[in-house]
Each structure stands twice: as structure tokens, then as C-alpha cells.
Amino acid sequence: ADAPMPTPGIANVRDLFIVQCYTGLAFSDLMGVDFTKAVKHGEYYVLTGERTKTGQGYYVVLLKPVMDILERHGYRLPKMSNQQYNMRLKIVADAAGIDKPVTSHYGRRTCGYLLLNNGFSIELVAKVLGHANIATTQAVYAKILNSTLDKAFAKFGILQISHRILA
């Protein structure tokens, strides 16, 4: 989010991508959502709706990075075609020094990975992403990082026990 972008338009594309990374919204949902309809729940705003593609409901908590972007854009994010968005994401990736292909769907996948690797159950991730079938979530998003396994084992003290046994 801190990498300088070459133009304000490309900065807008970066903002859209960051929103996808934190919300898991598909491109079509991102372009169709009305962020002014977010509802305050406790200390957060929550966005609910139905996915354009599947009709499945989604429930997304709008975290601070998303709220900052929404406030900067007056709760009206820029609109463009998926083709234009993906083309401009390549410029964003280059400006940020990312040497991998980046498309709109990578923002959605990033959200799934972040949630799973921070302790969200596969069922909750499926709900956030609006998947019609949890098998979709399991097949695509259930890649657990080794660091997540380390954290899980550390919670139970297994790493400390194993170090004592091996010493």
C-alpha cells in the first residue's frame, strides 16, 4: 500500500485491489456493491449482499484499511471493466516491485489465504467469500502455511515440548 504509483488512476486500481484483499469480493461484486449500505456492528462496519455470480450471500467486515480507502473515495470506488482492471493491475504490480502475475482474482484469493492462515475456520472463509459449496473453499483456499502450523502447535506448547525432548 506504500509503494508510489505512477498516476492517480493507477493508485485507484491499487485501492480496488486492497479492498479485494481485505473483503474477498469478486470483481463483479466489487463493481456492483454500494458501500454506503454498510451497517455498523459494534466497532466495525459490515457489508452484506449476494454474489453476482452465484446468488450466495456474503458477510464482510470492513477493516480499517478498507474504511480508509472508502473514506478517501467518498464511499464510491472507481468503476471499470474487468479487462481494464487486470491490465492496470500489471502496472500496479510493476510499481510495487511484484514479479508475479496479478489479476483481480488474486485479491480474492489473498483474502481467503489471510483468513485461513489467521485462524478462521474453512466454514467462515466460505461464508465471507460467498461460496455456494464449501468444497470450493476447501479445494482452492485451504492451503495452510508452515508458519500457521507453527503458531497452532505453539498454542499447545508442542514446540516447546519437542525442543526439550530433542535436546
Short mmCIF file of C-alpha atoms in Angstrom, two decimals, residues 31-149:
data_model
loop_
_atom_site.label_atom_id
_atom_site.label_comp_id
_atom_site.label_asym_id
_atom_site.label_seq_id
_atom_site.Cartn_x
_atom_site.Cartn_y
_atom_site.Cartn_z
CA MET A 31 -18.08 -3.12 -9.10
CA GLY A 32 -21.72 -3.55 -8.05
CA VAL A 33 -21.58 -3.06 -4.29
CA ASP A 34 -22.90 0.06 -2.61
CA PHE A 35 -20.53 0.68 0.29
CA THR A 36 -22.86 3.36 1.69
CA LYS A 37 -25.13 0.48 2.76
CA ALA A 38 -22.58 -0.92 5.20
CA VAL A 39 -24.07 -1.26 8.69
CA LYS A 40 -22.28 -0.56 11.97
CA HIS A 41 -21.88 -3.69 14.13
CA GLY A 42 -20.01 -2.89 17.32
CA GLU A 43 -16.78 -1.17 16.36
CA TYR A 44 -16.85 -2.31 12.71
CA TYR A 45 -18.93 -1.77 9.63
CA VAL A 46 -20.34 -4.86 7.94
CA LEU A 47 -21.34 -5.30 4.33
CA THR A 48 -23.81 -8.00 3.35
CA GLY A 49 -25.19 -8.91 -0.01
CA GLU A 50 -25.49 -11.59 -2.64
CA ARG A 51 -22.75 -12.58 -5.01
CA THR A 52 -23.48 -11.63 -8.60
CA LYS A 53 -22.20 -14.94 -9.98
CA THR A 54 -23.78 -17.44 -7.56
CA GLY A 55 -26.52 -15.55 -5.71
CA GLN A 56 -24.95 -16.76 -2.46
CA GLY A 57 -24.92 -14.40 0.47
CA TYR A 58 -21.72 -12.88 1.79
CA TYR A 59 -20.88 -11.14 5.06
CA VAL A 60 -17.80 -8.92 5.08
CA VAL A 61 -16.36 -6.91 7.95
CA LEU A 62 -14.82 -3.70 6.64
CA LEU A 63 -11.49 -3.40 8.41
CA LYS A 64 -9.55 -0.15 8.85
CA PRO A 65 -7.54 -0.32 5.60
CA VAL A 66 -10.80 -0.70 3.65
CA MET A 67 -12.52 2.06 5.60
CA ASP A 68 -9.56 4.38 4.94
CA ILE A 69 -9.84 3.73 1.21
CA LEU A 70 -13.63 4.15 1.24
CA GLU A 71 -13.37 7.46 3.10
CA ARG A 72 -10.75 8.70 0.64
CA HIS A 73 -13.10 7.87 -2.26
CA GLY A 74 -16.27 9.17 -0.61
CA TYR A 75 -17.60 5.58 -0.38
CA ARG A 76 -17.79 5.44 -4.20
CA LEU A 77 -14.99 3.35 -5.63
CA PRO A 78 -13.96 3.88 -9.26
CA LYS A 79 -15.64 1.64 -11.85
CA MET A 80 -14.02 -0.02 -14.85
CA SER A 81 -14.19 -3.20 -16.89
CA ASN A 82 -12.53 -6.38 -15.66
CA GLN A 83 -10.22 -6.27 -18.68
CA GLN A 84 -9.09 -2.69 -17.88
CA TYR A 85 -8.69 -3.56 -14.21
CA ASN A 86 -6.49 -6.60 -14.90
CA MET A 87 -4.42 -4.66 -17.42
CA ARG A 88 -3.83 -1.86 -14.89
CA LEU A 89 -3.07 -4.35 -12.11
CA LYS A 90 0.06 -5.29 -14.06
CA ILE A 91 1.19 -1.66 -13.76
CA VAL A 92 0.40 -1.70 -10.03
CA ALA A 93 2.44 -4.89 -9.61
CA ASP A 94 5.38 -3.40 -11.53
CA ALA A 95 5.27 -0.19 -9.46
CA ALA A 96 5.18 -2.24 -6.24
CA GLY A 97 8.08 -4.44 -7.37
CA ILE A 98 5.97 -7.60 -7.58
CA ASP A 99 7.48 -10.03 -10.06
CA LYS A 100 4.45 -12.31 -10.38
CA PRO A 101 1.27 -12.11 -12.41
CA VAL A 102 -1.52 -10.27 -10.57
CA THR A 103 -5.18 -10.37 -11.57
CA SER A 104 -8.41 -9.38 -9.83
CA HIS A 105 -8.92 -12.92 -8.60
CA TYR A 106 -5.62 -12.81 -6.70
CA GLY A 107 -7.15 -10.23 -4.36
CA ARG A 108 -9.95 -12.63 -3.56
CA ARG A 109 -7.53 -15.50 -3.05
CA THR A 110 -5.35 -13.33 -0.84
CA CYS A 111 -8.34 -12.72 1.42
CA GLY A 112 -9.06 -16.45 1.66
CA TYR A 113 -5.44 -17.24 2.49
CA LEU A 114 -5.19 -14.45 5.05
CA LEU A 115 -8.33 -15.58 6.83
CA LEU A 116 -7.35 -19.25 6.89
CA ASN A 117 -3.82 -18.53 7.98
CA ASN A 118 -5.07 -16.33 10.81
CA GLY A 119 -7.26 -18.97 12.37
CA PHE A 120 -10.60 -18.60 10.57
CA SER A 121 -12.37 -21.90 10.01
CA ILE A 122 -12.97 -23.07 6.47
CA GLU A 123 -16.70 -22.56 7.08
CA LEU A 124 -16.21 -18.89 7.98
CA VAL A 125 -13.98 -18.34 4.95
CA ALA A 126 -16.65 -19.90 2.73
CA LYS A 127 -19.22 -17.51 4.22
CA VAL A 128 -17.03 -14.44 3.69
CA LEU A 129 -16.27 -15.46 0.11
CA GLY A 130 -19.91 -16.37 -0.60
CA HIS A 131 -19.13 -19.84 -1.91
CA ALA A 132 -22.20 -21.93 -2.72
CA ASN A 133 -20.35 -25.11 -1.79
CA ILE A 134 -17.72 -25.45 0.95
CA ALA A 135 -15.88 -27.95 -1.26
CA THR A 136 -14.91 -24.99 -3.47
CA THR A 137 -13.34 -23.27 -0.49
CA GLN A 138 -11.57 -26.43 0.60
CA ALA A 139 -10.20 -27.17 -2.86
CA VAL A 140 -8.94 -23.68 -3.65
CA TYR A 141 -8.29 -21.79 -0.40
CA ALA A 142 -7.31 -24.35 2.22
CA LYS A 143 -3.56 -24.07 1.71
CA ILE A 144 -2.08 -23.76 5.13
CA LEU A 145 1.32 -22.11 5.52
CA ASN A 146 4.00 -23.71 7.67
CA SER A 147 4.06 -20.59 9.84
CA THR A 148 0.37 -21.17 10.58
CA LEU A 149 1.15 -24.72 11.66
#
